[in-house]
Short mmCIF file of C-alpha atoms in Angstrom, two decimals:
data_model
loop_
_atom_site.label_atom_id
_atom_site.label_comp_id
_atom_site.label_asym_id
_atom_site.label_seq_id
_atom_site.Cartn_x
_atom_site.Cartn_y
_atom_site.Cartn_z
CA MET A 1 -30.15 -17.34 40.84
CA PRO A 2 -33.04 -20.14 40.79
CA ASP A 3 -32.53 -23.22 42.45
CA PRO A 4 -32.35 -26.12 39.70
CA LYS A 5 -33.38 -28.89 42.31
CA ALA A 6 -36.69 -26.97 43.28
CA VAL A 7 -39.72 -29.23 43.36
CA GLY A 8 -42.33 -26.47 44.53
CA PRO A 9 -43.20 -24.75 41.28
CA PRO A 10 -45.64 -21.88 41.09
CA PRO A 11 -48.99 -22.46 39.94
CA THR A 12 -49.09 -23.51 36.16
CA PRO A 13 -51.59 -23.42 33.34
CA GLY A 14 -51.80 -27.46 33.76
CA ALA A 15 -52.23 -27.26 37.51
CA VAL A 16 -55.31 -28.11 39.45
CA GLY A 17 -55.75 -25.83 42.71
CA GLY A 18 -52.42 -24.43 42.38
CA THR A 19 -50.53 -27.94 42.58
CA PRO A 20 -49.08 -29.29 39.26
CA GLN A 21 -50.51 -32.42 37.91
CA ARG A 22 -48.06 -35.26 38.48
CA LEU A 23 -47.32 -38.58 37.23
CA ARG A 24 -47.32 -41.61 39.18
CA GLY A 25 -43.82 -41.72 40.68
CA GLY A 26 -41.46 -44.56 41.26
CA VAL A 27 -43.48 -47.38 39.52
CA LEU A 28 -40.80 -48.27 37.10
CA GLY A 29 -37.50 -49.96 37.54
CA MET A 30 -34.25 -49.56 35.60
CA ALA A 31 -34.90 -52.83 33.80
CA ASP A 32 -38.63 -51.52 32.87
CA ILE A 33 -37.22 -48.22 31.27
CA ALA A 34 -34.19 -49.89 29.65
CA ALA A 35 -36.63 -52.42 27.96
CA ALA A 36 -39.06 -49.73 26.87
CA THR A 37 -36.05 -47.65 25.53
CA MET A 38 -34.84 -50.68 23.42
CA ALA A 39 -38.37 -51.06 22.41
CA ASN A 40 -38.68 -47.72 21.17
CA VAL A 41 -35.67 -48.08 19.09
CA GLY A 42 -37.14 -50.95 17.48
CA PRO A 43 -34.33 -52.85 16.25
CA ALA A 44 -36.00 -55.26 14.05
CA MET A 45 -38.36 -52.44 12.08
CA SER A 46 -35.29 -50.15 11.79
CA PHE A 47 -33.07 -52.56 10.88
CA PHE A 48 -35.36 -54.45 8.27
CA PHE A 49 -36.12 -50.98 6.55
CA GLY A 50 -32.85 -49.16 6.74
CA PHE A 51 -30.02 -51.51 6.07
CA ALA A 52 -30.30 -51.87 2.37
CA PHE A 53 -29.81 -48.21 1.70
CA LEU A 54 -27.07 -47.97 4.36
CA SER A 55 -25.39 -50.93 2.85
CA THR A 56 -25.05 -49.37 -0.53
CA THR A 57 -23.84 -46.13 0.91
CA ALA A 58 -21.42 -47.63 3.10
CA GLY A 59 -20.46 -50.81 1.43
CA VAL A 60 -19.40 -54.28 2.77
CA ALA A 61 -18.10 -52.41 5.75
CA SER A 62 -21.47 -50.99 6.99
CA PRO A 63 -21.00 -52.67 10.38
CA LEU A 64 -18.23 -50.18 10.82
CA THR A 65 -20.67 -47.31 9.98
CA ILE A 66 -23.20 -48.72 12.59
CA LEU A 67 -20.11 -48.93 15.35
CA ALA A 68 -19.52 -45.18 14.46
CA ALA A 69 -23.10 -44.46 15.04
CA GLY A 70 -23.10 -46.28 18.16
CA ILE A 71 -20.12 -44.35 19.75
CA ALA A 72 -21.58 -41.01 18.69
CA VAL A 73 -25.03 -41.94 20.22
CA ALA A 74 -23.10 -42.94 23.18
CA LEU A 75 -21.73 -39.23 23.52
CA LEU A 76 -25.21 -38.10 23.34
CA GLY A 77 -26.23 -40.53 25.92
CA ASN A 78 -23.45 -38.79 28.29
CA THR A 79 -25.54 -35.51 27.70
CA LEU A 80 -28.61 -37.07 28.69
CA ALA A 81 -27.23 -38.93 31.78
CA GLN A 82 -25.57 -35.88 33.02
CA PHE A 83 -28.92 -33.75 32.68
CA SER A 84 -31.17 -36.63 34.17
CA ARG A 85 -28.54 -36.83 37.06
CA ALA A 86 -28.91 -32.98 38.06
CA HIS A 87 -32.40 -32.36 37.03
CA PRO A 88 -34.55 -35.44 36.04
CA SER A 89 -37.83 -34.39 34.31
CA ALA A 90 -40.49 -35.51 32.22
CA GLY A 91 -39.60 -32.71 29.88
CA SER A 92 -36.29 -34.07 29.22
CA PHE A 93 -34.54 -32.26 26.24
CA ILE A 94 -37.02 -29.34 26.59
CA THR A 95 -36.08 -28.92 30.37
CA PHE A 96 -32.48 -29.15 30.02
CA VAL A 97 -32.09 -26.78 27.18
CA GLY A 98 -34.80 -24.40 28.92
CA LYS A 99 -33.02 -24.45 32.11
CA THR A 100 -29.76 -23.31 30.55
CA PHE A 101 -30.74 -20.88 27.67
CA GLY A 102 -34.31 -19.33 29.41
CA PRO A 103 -37.86 -19.76 28.57
CA VAL A 104 -37.63 -18.61 24.69
CA SER A 105 -35.43 -21.73 24.20
CA ALA A 106 -37.55 -24.03 26.30
CA VAL A 107 -40.74 -23.07 24.21
CA THR A 108 -38.66 -23.33 20.87
CA THR A 109 -37.27 -26.62 21.98
CA ALA A 110 -40.59 -27.87 23.15
CA LEU A 111 -42.10 -27.09 19.59
CA LEU A 112 -39.32 -28.62 17.61
CA ALA A 113 -39.13 -31.82 19.68
CA VAL A 114 -42.59 -32.24 19.54
CA LEU A 115 -42.89 -31.60 15.77
CA GLY A 116 -39.98 -33.82 15.15
CA TYR A 117 -41.22 -36.79 17.29
CA ILE A 118 -44.73 -36.71 15.68
CA ILE A 119 -43.43 -36.82 12.13
CA ALA A 120 -40.82 -39.24 12.87
CA MET A 121 -43.76 -41.41 14.91
CA ALA A 122 -45.94 -41.28 11.72
CA SER A 123 -43.40 -43.13 9.74
CA VAL A 124 -43.34 -45.82 12.54
CA ILE A 125 -47.19 -45.75 12.64
CA ALA A 126 -47.34 -45.94 8.82
CA ILE A 127 -44.95 -48.85 8.50
CA SER A 128 -46.91 -50.93 11.42
CA GLY A 129 -49.72 -51.26 8.90
CA GLY A 130 -47.75 -51.59 5.75
CA PHE A 131 -45.66 -54.49 7.61
CA VAL A 132 -48.94 -56.36 8.45
CA GLN A 133 -49.81 -56.08 4.78
CA ILE A 134 -46.67 -57.38 3.66
CA THR A 135 -46.85 -60.02 5.93
CA LEU A 136 -50.33 -61.20 5.33
CA HIS A 137 -50.04 -60.70 1.27
CA HIS A 138 -46.87 -63.06 1.51
CA TYR A 139 -48.48 -66.02 3.60
CA THR A 140 -52.23 -65.80 2.44
CA GLY A 141 -52.40 -63.67 -0.55
CA VAL A 142 -54.56 -61.38 1.07
CA ASP A 143 -53.98 -57.81 0.36
CA LEU A 144 -56.12 -55.55 2.58
CA PRO A 145 -54.96 -51.71 2.41
CA TRP A 146 -52.25 -50.96 5.05
CA ILE A 147 -54.00 -48.22 6.53
CA ILE A 148 -56.83 -50.26 8.02
CA TRP A 149 -54.16 -52.18 9.81
CA THR A 150 -52.48 -48.89 10.85
CA LEU A 151 -55.61 -47.44 12.30
CA LEU A 152 -56.38 -50.74 14.27
CA LEU A 153 -52.94 -51.14 15.64
CA THR A 154 -52.38 -47.56 16.60
CA GLY A 155 -56.00 -47.84 18.31
CA LEU A 156 -55.17 -50.73 20.37
CA SER A 157 -51.73 -49.41 21.36
CA VAL A 158 -53.20 -45.95 22.49
CA VAL A 159 -55.85 -48.00 24.43
CA LEU A 160 -53.10 -49.80 26.17
CA MET A 161 -51.15 -46.85 26.81
CA LEU A 162 -54.16 -45.18 28.49
CA ARG A 163 -54.34 -48.33 30.89
CA GLY A 164 -51.22 -46.96 32.51
CA VAL A 165 -47.86 -46.70 32.09
CA VAL A 166 -46.75 -50.04 34.02
CA VAL A 167 -49.05 -52.03 31.78
CA SER A 168 -47.86 -50.65 28.70
CA THR A 169 -44.18 -50.56 29.38
CA LYS A 170 -44.39 -54.18 30.33
CA TRP A 171 -46.18 -54.97 27.05
CA ALA A 172 -43.60 -52.94 25.11
CA GLY A 173 -40.98 -55.08 26.85
CA TYR A 174 -42.46 -58.18 25.97
CA PHE A 175 -42.71 -57.25 22.27
CA PHE A 176 -39.06 -56.23 22.37
CA GLY A 177 -38.04 -59.45 23.89
CA VAL A 178 -39.55 -61.41 21.13
CA GLU A 179 -38.08 -59.47 18.22
CA MET A 180 -34.51 -59.63 19.81
CA LEU A 181 -34.90 -63.34 20.35
CA VAL A 182 -35.99 -63.83 16.69
CA LEU A 183 -33.20 -61.43 15.31
CA VAL A 184 -30.68 -63.17 17.24
CA VAL A 185 -31.87 -66.72 16.20
CA VAL A 186 -31.85 -65.60 12.64
CA SER A 187 -28.57 -64.07 12.51
CA VAL A 188 -26.61 -66.88 14.25
CA ALA A 189 -28.42 -69.43 11.81
CA ALA A 190 -27.19 -67.38 8.81
CA LEU A 191 -23.51 -67.24 10.39
CA VAL A 192 -23.60 -70.79 10.93
CA GLU A 193 -25.05 -71.49 7.45
CA HIS A 194 -22.19 -69.46 5.95
CA ARG A 195 -19.51 -70.70 8.28
CA GLY A 196 -17.32 -71.51 5.45
CA ASN A 197 -17.62 -68.32 3.88
CA LEU A 198 -17.01 -65.82 6.86
CA SER A 199 -14.76 -62.73 6.44
CA ALA A 200 -13.34 -60.11 8.38
CA ALA A 201 -14.06 -57.77 5.61
CA PRO A 202 -17.02 -56.02 7.14
CA PHE A 203 -14.86 -54.84 9.82
CA LEU A 204 -12.24 -53.58 7.47
CA PRO A 205 -12.02 -49.60 6.89
CA ASP A 206 -10.71 -50.17 3.30
CA HIS A 207 -13.80 -52.18 2.52
CA ILE A 208 -16.06 -48.91 3.33
CA HIS A 209 -17.20 -47.35 -0.15
CA HIS A 210 -15.18 -44.19 -0.84
CA GLY A 211 -13.55 -44.31 2.61
CA LEU A 212 -14.40 -41.56 5.08
CA ARG A 213 -16.83 -40.16 2.52
CA GLY A 214 -19.05 -43.27 2.25
CA LEU A 215 -18.81 -43.50 6.16
CA ALA A 216 -20.16 -40.14 6.51
CA ALA A 217 -22.71 -40.62 3.79
CA GLY A 218 -24.29 -43.70 5.70
CA PHE A 219 -23.81 -42.19 9.28
CA PRO A 220 -27.23 -40.39 9.17
CA LEU A 221 -29.17 -43.56 8.47
CA ALA A 222 -27.11 -45.35 10.77
CA VAL A 223 -27.86 -42.83 13.76
CA TYR A 224 -31.58 -43.14 12.82
CA LEU A 225 -31.43 -46.87 13.70
CA PHE A 226 -30.81 -45.70 17.24
CA ILE A 227 -33.49 -43.15 17.40
CA GLY A 228 -35.54 -43.74 20.59
CA TRP A 229 -32.15 -44.31 22.65
CA GLU A 230 -33.67 -41.24 24.79
CA ASN A 231 -36.71 -42.69 25.86
CA SER A 232 -36.06 -43.27 29.44
CA ALA A 233 -35.53 -39.60 30.36
CA ALA A 234 -38.93 -38.79 29.55
CA LEU A 235 -40.07 -41.42 31.71
CA ALA A 236 -37.88 -39.98 35.03
CA GLU A 237 -40.93 -38.90 36.91
CA GLU A 238 -42.25 -42.52 37.07
CA THR A 239 -38.96 -44.11 37.71
CA GLU A 240 -37.55 -45.18 40.90
CA ASN A 241 -34.44 -43.32 41.61
CA PRO A 242 -34.11 -41.54 38.32
CA ARG A 243 -30.79 -39.73 38.89
CA ARG A 244 -29.15 -42.91 38.80
CA ASN A 245 -31.50 -45.33 36.89
CA VAL A 246 -31.98 -43.04 33.88
CA GLY A 247 -28.32 -42.84 33.03
CA ARG A 248 -27.82 -46.47 33.54
CA ALA A 249 -30.81 -47.25 31.30
CA VAL A 250 -29.59 -44.97 28.68
CA PHE A 251 -25.84 -46.54 28.52
CA SER A 252 -27.15 -49.94 28.64
CA SER A 253 -29.64 -49.60 26.01
CA ILE A 254 -27.01 -48.13 23.60
CA GLY A 255 -24.50 -50.76 24.27
CA ILE A 256 -26.93 -53.63 23.73
CA MET A 257 -28.33 -52.03 20.61
CA THR A 258 -24.91 -51.15 19.04
CA VAL A 259 -23.54 -55.02 19.76
CA SER A 260 -27.01 -56.12 18.33
CA TYR A 261 -27.01 -54.06 15.08
CA ILE A 262 -23.21 -55.20 14.37
CA LEU A 263 -24.22 -58.82 14.81
CA PHE A 264 -27.31 -58.25 12.40
CA SER A 265 -25.52 -56.34 9.88
CA TYR A 266 -22.63 -58.92 9.80
CA ALA A 267 -24.99 -61.84 9.36
CA THR A 268 -27.11 -59.75 6.62
CA VAL A 269 -23.78 -58.75 4.73
CA THR A 270 -22.70 -62.51 4.97
CA GLY A 271 -25.89 -64.02 4.11
CA PHE A 272 -25.78 -62.11 0.63
CA ASP A 273 -22.34 -63.37 0.02
CA TYR A 274 -21.16 -60.02 0.49
CA ASP A 275 -22.69 -58.92 -2.54
CA VAL A 276 -23.61 -55.23 -1.80
CA ALA A 277 -25.42 -54.45 -5.06
CA ARG A 278 -27.81 -57.56 -4.80
CA LEU A 279 -28.29 -56.70 -0.89
CA GLY A 280 -29.28 -53.16 -1.94
CA GLU A 281 -31.76 -54.21 -4.38
CA ALA A 282 -33.64 -56.42 -1.81
CA ARG A 283 -36.77 -54.69 -0.20
CA ILE A 284 -36.20 -56.08 3.15
CA PRO A 285 -32.63 -58.03 3.16
CA PHE A 286 -32.91 -59.55 6.72
CA ILE A 287 -36.11 -61.34 5.72
CA ASP A 288 -34.38 -62.89 2.69
CA VAL A 289 -31.48 -63.97 4.81
CA ALA A 290 -34.25 -65.73 6.92
CA HIS A 291 -35.85 -67.34 3.87
CA ASP A 292 -32.39 -68.66 2.75
CA THR A 293 -31.39 -69.87 6.14
CA LEU A 294 -34.43 -71.22 7.94
CA GLY A 295 -36.86 -71.78 4.92
CA ALA A 296 -40.49 -72.35 6.29
CA LEU A 297 -39.47 -71.08 9.71
CA ALA A 298 -38.67 -67.58 8.32
CA PHE A 299 -42.04 -66.71 9.26
CA LEU A 300 -40.21 -65.99 12.58
CA ALA A 301 -38.56 -62.95 11.23
CA TYR A 302 -41.75 -61.65 10.19
CA LEU A 303 -43.04 -62.19 13.63
CA GLY A 304 -40.03 -60.30 14.93
CA GLY A 305 -40.97 -57.54 12.58
CA LEU A 306 -44.60 -57.32 13.85
CA THR A 307 -43.67 -57.36 17.55
CA SER A 308 -41.35 -54.47 16.68
CA THR A 309 -43.68 -52.05 15.30
CA LEU A 310 -46.02 -52.76 18.20
CA GLY A 311 -43.29 -52.18 20.61
CA VAL A 312 -42.17 -48.97 18.97
CA LEU A 313 -45.65 -47.70 18.89
CA ILE A 314 -46.27 -48.22 22.42
CA ALA A 315 -42.98 -47.25 23.74
CA GLY A 316 -42.45 -44.19 21.47
CA ILE A 317 -45.62 -42.49 21.89
CA ASN A 318 -45.50 -43.12 25.58
CA SER A 319 -42.34 -41.21 26.15
CA GLN A 320 -42.71 -38.66 23.60
CA ALA A 321 -46.42 -37.81 24.56
CA ARG A 322 -44.85 -37.08 28.14
CA LEU A 323 -42.61 -34.33 26.42
CA VAL A 324 -46.10 -33.00 25.35
CA PHE A 325 -47.46 -33.26 28.46
CA ASN A 326 -44.66 -31.62 30.64
CA ALA A 327 -44.66 -28.65 28.19
CA GLY A 328 -48.66 -28.30 28.64
CA ARG A 329 -48.09 -28.63 32.49
CA GLU A 330 -45.57 -25.80 32.51
CA GLY A 331 -47.15 -23.59 30.06
CA LEU A 332 -44.94 -24.06 27.06
CA LEU A 333 -47.86 -25.57 25.06
CA PRO A 334 -51.61 -25.22 25.86
CA SER A 335 -52.77 -26.28 29.30
CA PHE A 336 -55.09 -29.11 27.63
CA PHE A 337 -51.95 -31.08 27.36
CA GLY A 338 -50.80 -30.86 31.11
CA TYR A 339 -54.06 -33.05 32.44
CA VAL A 340 -53.34 -36.60 33.83
CA HIS A 341 -56.22 -39.22 34.46
CA PRO A 342 -57.08 -38.99 38.09
CA THR A 343 -57.00 -42.54 38.68
CA ARG A 344 -54.27 -44.04 36.26
CA ARG A 345 -51.90 -40.94 36.33
CA THR A 346 -51.50 -41.12 32.57
CA PRO A 347 -51.32 -37.92 30.34
CA ASN A 348 -54.23 -39.08 28.32
CA ASN A 349 -54.71 -35.81 26.33
CA ALA A 350 -51.24 -35.77 25.29
CA ILE A 351 -51.18 -39.51 24.38
CA VAL A 352 -54.34 -39.06 22.25
CA THR A 353 -53.35 -35.72 20.56
CA PHE A 354 -49.71 -37.16 19.62
CA ALA A 355 -51.37 -40.23 17.90
CA ALA A 356 -54.15 -38.41 16.30
CA ILE A 357 -51.50 -35.57 14.69
CA SER A 358 -49.44 -38.59 13.38
CA LEU A 359 -52.52 -40.32 11.56
CA LEU A 360 -53.33 -36.84 10.28
CA ILE A 361 -49.82 -36.37 8.96
CA ILE A 362 -50.01 -39.66 7.26
CA GLY A 363 -53.28 -38.80 5.76
CA GLY A 364 -52.04 -35.41 4.33
CA TRP A 365 -48.91 -37.10 3.07
CA GLY A 366 -51.15 -39.62 1.13
CA LEU A 367 -53.29 -37.00 -0.12
CA GLY A 368 -50.25 -35.23 -1.62
CA HIS A 369 -49.23 -38.57 -3.28
CA LEU A 370 -52.75 -38.75 -4.91
CA LEU A 371 -52.91 -35.27 -6.04
CA GLY A 372 -49.13 -35.10 -6.98
CA ALA A 373 -47.51 -35.60 -10.77
CA ASP A 374 -47.69 -39.36 -10.21
CA GLY A 375 -51.30 -39.54 -8.75
CA GLY A 376 -50.69 -42.80 -7.15
CA PRO A 377 -51.24 -44.11 -3.66
CA MET A 378 -48.51 -43.91 -0.93
CA ASN A 379 -46.14 -46.63 -0.05
CA PRO A 380 -45.76 -46.82 3.50
CA VAL A 381 -42.27 -48.25 3.08
CA VAL A 382 -41.24 -45.15 1.05
CA PHE A 383 -43.03 -42.83 3.78
CA PHE A 384 -41.35 -44.23 6.39
CA THR A 385 -38.02 -43.23 4.67
CA GLU A 386 -39.24 -39.96 3.78
CA SER A 387 -41.19 -38.97 7.18
CA SER A 388 -38.30 -40.15 9.49
CA SER A 389 -35.83 -38.14 7.50
CA LEU A 390 -37.76 -34.76 8.12
CA GLY A 391 -38.44 -35.77 11.66
CA SER A 392 -34.76 -36.76 12.16
CA ILE A 393 -33.57 -33.30 11.03
CA LEU A 394 -35.88 -31.58 13.84
CA ILE A 395 -34.67 -34.11 16.50
CA LEU A 396 -31.19 -33.60 15.55
CA LEU A 397 -31.37 -30.03 16.14
CA VAL A 398 -32.49 -30.65 19.74
CA TYR A 399 -29.87 -32.94 20.44
CA LEU A 400 -27.35 -30.46 19.12
CA ALA A 401 -28.84 -27.77 21.39
CA SER A 402 -28.75 -30.20 24.65
CA ASN A 403 -24.94 -30.70 23.82
CA ILE A 404 -24.13 -27.02 23.70
CA ALA A 405 -26.24 -26.67 26.88
CA LEU A 406 -24.74 -29.06 29.20
CA PRO A 407 -21.32 -27.17 30.08
CA LEU A 408 -23.10 -24.04 30.47
CA TYR A 409 -25.81 -25.79 32.83
CA TYR A 410 -23.20 -27.09 34.78
CA ARG A 411 -20.80 -24.30 35.08
CA ARG A 412 -23.88 -22.11 36.09
CA TYR A 413 -25.87 -24.23 38.58
CA ARG A 414 -23.38 -26.88 39.83
CA PRO A 415 -19.80 -25.63 39.24
CA GLN A 416 -18.54 -27.85 42.13
CA GLU A 417 -19.66 -30.83 40.13
CA PHE A 418 -18.29 -29.88 36.67
CA ARG A 419 -15.59 -32.09 35.16
CA THR A 420 -13.86 -30.98 32.07
CA GLY A 421 -14.20 -34.51 30.55
CA ARG A 422 -17.60 -35.36 31.14
CA HIS A 423 -19.30 -31.84 31.00
CA LEU A 424 -17.11 -30.15 28.37
CA VAL A 425 -15.11 -32.60 26.14
CA LEU A 426 -17.74 -35.49 25.52
CA PRO A 427 -20.64 -33.01 24.87
CA ALA A 428 -18.31 -31.06 22.54
CA LEU A 429 -17.55 -34.34 20.65
CA GLY A 430 -21.41 -35.13 20.72
CA ALA A 431 -22.17 -31.91 18.86
CA LEU A 432 -19.54 -32.58 16.33
CA ALA A 433 -21.15 -35.93 15.47
CA ILE A 434 -24.33 -34.61 15.18
CA LEU A 435 -23.07 -31.98 12.68
CA VAL A 436 -22.11 -34.88 10.36
CA PRO A 437 -25.73 -36.28 9.60
CA LEU A 438 -27.33 -32.79 9.96
CA TYR A 439 -25.21 -31.86 6.92
CA TYR A 440 -25.94 -34.92 4.91
CA LEU A 441 -29.76 -34.45 5.68
CA ALA A 442 -29.52 -31.07 4.79
CA LYS A 443 -27.07 -30.50 2.04
CA PRO A 444 -28.32 -29.34 -1.47
CA GLY A 445 -28.76 -31.16 -4.67
CA GLN A 446 -30.94 -33.97 -2.90
CA PRO A 447 -33.90 -35.18 -4.88
CA ALA A 448 -37.36 -34.16 -4.20
CA PRO A 449 -38.76 -34.43 -1.39
CA TYR A 450 -35.94 -34.35 0.54
CA SER A 451 -34.61 -31.21 -1.21
CA TRP A 452 -37.35 -29.15 0.68
CA PHE A 453 -36.87 -30.92 4.10
CA PRO A 454 -34.09 -28.52 5.18
CA VAL A 455 -36.43 -25.55 4.16
CA ALA A 456 -39.34 -26.90 5.98
CA ALA A 457 -37.07 -27.56 9.20
CA LEU A 458 -35.82 -24.14 8.84
CA VAL A 459 -39.21 -22.50 8.40
CA ALA A 460 -40.24 -24.50 11.71
CA LEU A 461 -37.26 -23.22 13.59
CA LEU A 462 -37.94 -19.70 12.67
CA LEU A 463 -41.84 -20.10 13.60
CA SER A 464 -41.08 -21.63 16.79
CA VAL A 465 -38.77 -18.88 17.84
CA GLY A 466 -41.31 -16.22 16.89
CA TYR A 467 -44.27 -17.89 18.85
CA ALA A 468 -41.74 -18.41 21.62
CA SER A 469 -40.78 -14.79 21.89
CA LEU A 470 -44.45 -13.86 21.98
CA LEU A 471 -45.52 -16.29 24.49
CA VAL A 472 -42.75 -15.20 26.91
CA ARG A 473 -43.64 -11.57 26.32
CA ARG A 474 -47.34 -12.25 27.21
CA ASP A 475 -46.44 -14.67 30.15
CA PRO A 476 -43.29 -13.63 32.06
CA GLY A 477 -43.88 -16.06 34.80
CA LEU A 478 -42.92 -18.89 32.13
CA ALA A 479 -39.14 -18.42 33.04
CA GLU A 480 -39.75 -19.65 36.72
CA ARG A 481 -42.08 -22.67 35.62
CA VAL A 482 -39.55 -24.21 33.00
CA GLY A 483 -38.22 -27.32 34.87
CA SER A 484 -39.76 -26.42 37.99
CA VAL A 485 -41.17 -29.98 38.43
CA VAL A 486 -38.54 -32.40 39.07
CA ALA A 487 -38.81 -36.35 39.27
CA ASP A 488 -37.71 -36.80 43.02
CA ALA A 489 -37.48 -34.44 45.79
CA GLU A 490 -34.25 -34.01 47.49
#
């Protein structure tokens, strides 16, 4: 039985002189990775473009849907924290699933995770330029194409990430601080403005549209508001005491985001006088609330949205590119991705490739719109919803596999530490919670393009399994390299 704590791996395709390339260890503290995680969640960006649909689905009591999603994500957070305590790795879910089920599952998870995160990040990259276009047009009347701003912001973000993880993580944290300050100020101002009309209705179950069915229908989008909560696990190799700090960062981030989203949603519903129909018709409901409440100072809400998109760009690509890097280092993906800069110790090839493929997806999607039946340009707000939905299906599959893997991993490798509650009951509940959004994202009868997303996800899964099987057959040593590099030596 291989030792799950081993830190001396056999030579890998991404190694130099037989030694695997390492990221710069111990340069990030718990506060750093927690801030980066919440920046990756991007509460302003996610809430601005997601809450209108969520409110029309769940109704006035949409804050309850967010609370349910926060509990579900906390169950997933337990799985990530327990794995990171036992086997902290830049490979995150890829390592955890691969150590449990073997090399074929590792390669399959690597492909699904990388593809899912790249597609989801493409939505963020597109909306970053889209929101700049919206803001400039509102205040100046200038209407430059959003793709120009997307390319500019992506390029600047990549340059910042290549300078080093400490610098880029600090900047992501600064951007997050600005957006949170703005969101809280606008929310509190809205509640004070409508203090005579405050109601407990948003927290009463009987105000959810269609009861549990409405709650379940809005649940996938509510869960997507939290995507990025797993950011800190991929930064484990660069974090001091990752066995302790990754779990703390995960739970503190989920808790803060849950409370914050409930505040923002309550303020928005209240700001629209509990008129869900009118709220659902607004392009960005929170911006409308800011205008009604703060007047000319509503530009602060736009500022929060801009800093949010920048924070997500930096934090998201930073962490998710490290999954690509680790997969290249271990031979799950081409060794090209396993390179680190000799001085800054940043995974340059993985970062640049991740961003470039995301931009290619945006370009391909846009070309499809131009050549399609409508023949019109792609709307970045619509693309945000479409791309994030497809990416979420693949990411949720990875979450599901990780929850199934946790009890098996602890029973096999750490039986003396196995606890029924945290290693069996909680991951089982987490797996059940994941099945709800998976069902609603994959159920038949949805309009195009959502109707073909489940088919695309199934094809990606089958191709990944096929490629993984061939790769493992050609490289039997792959089994020993999966998860061979952990974040700290013991």
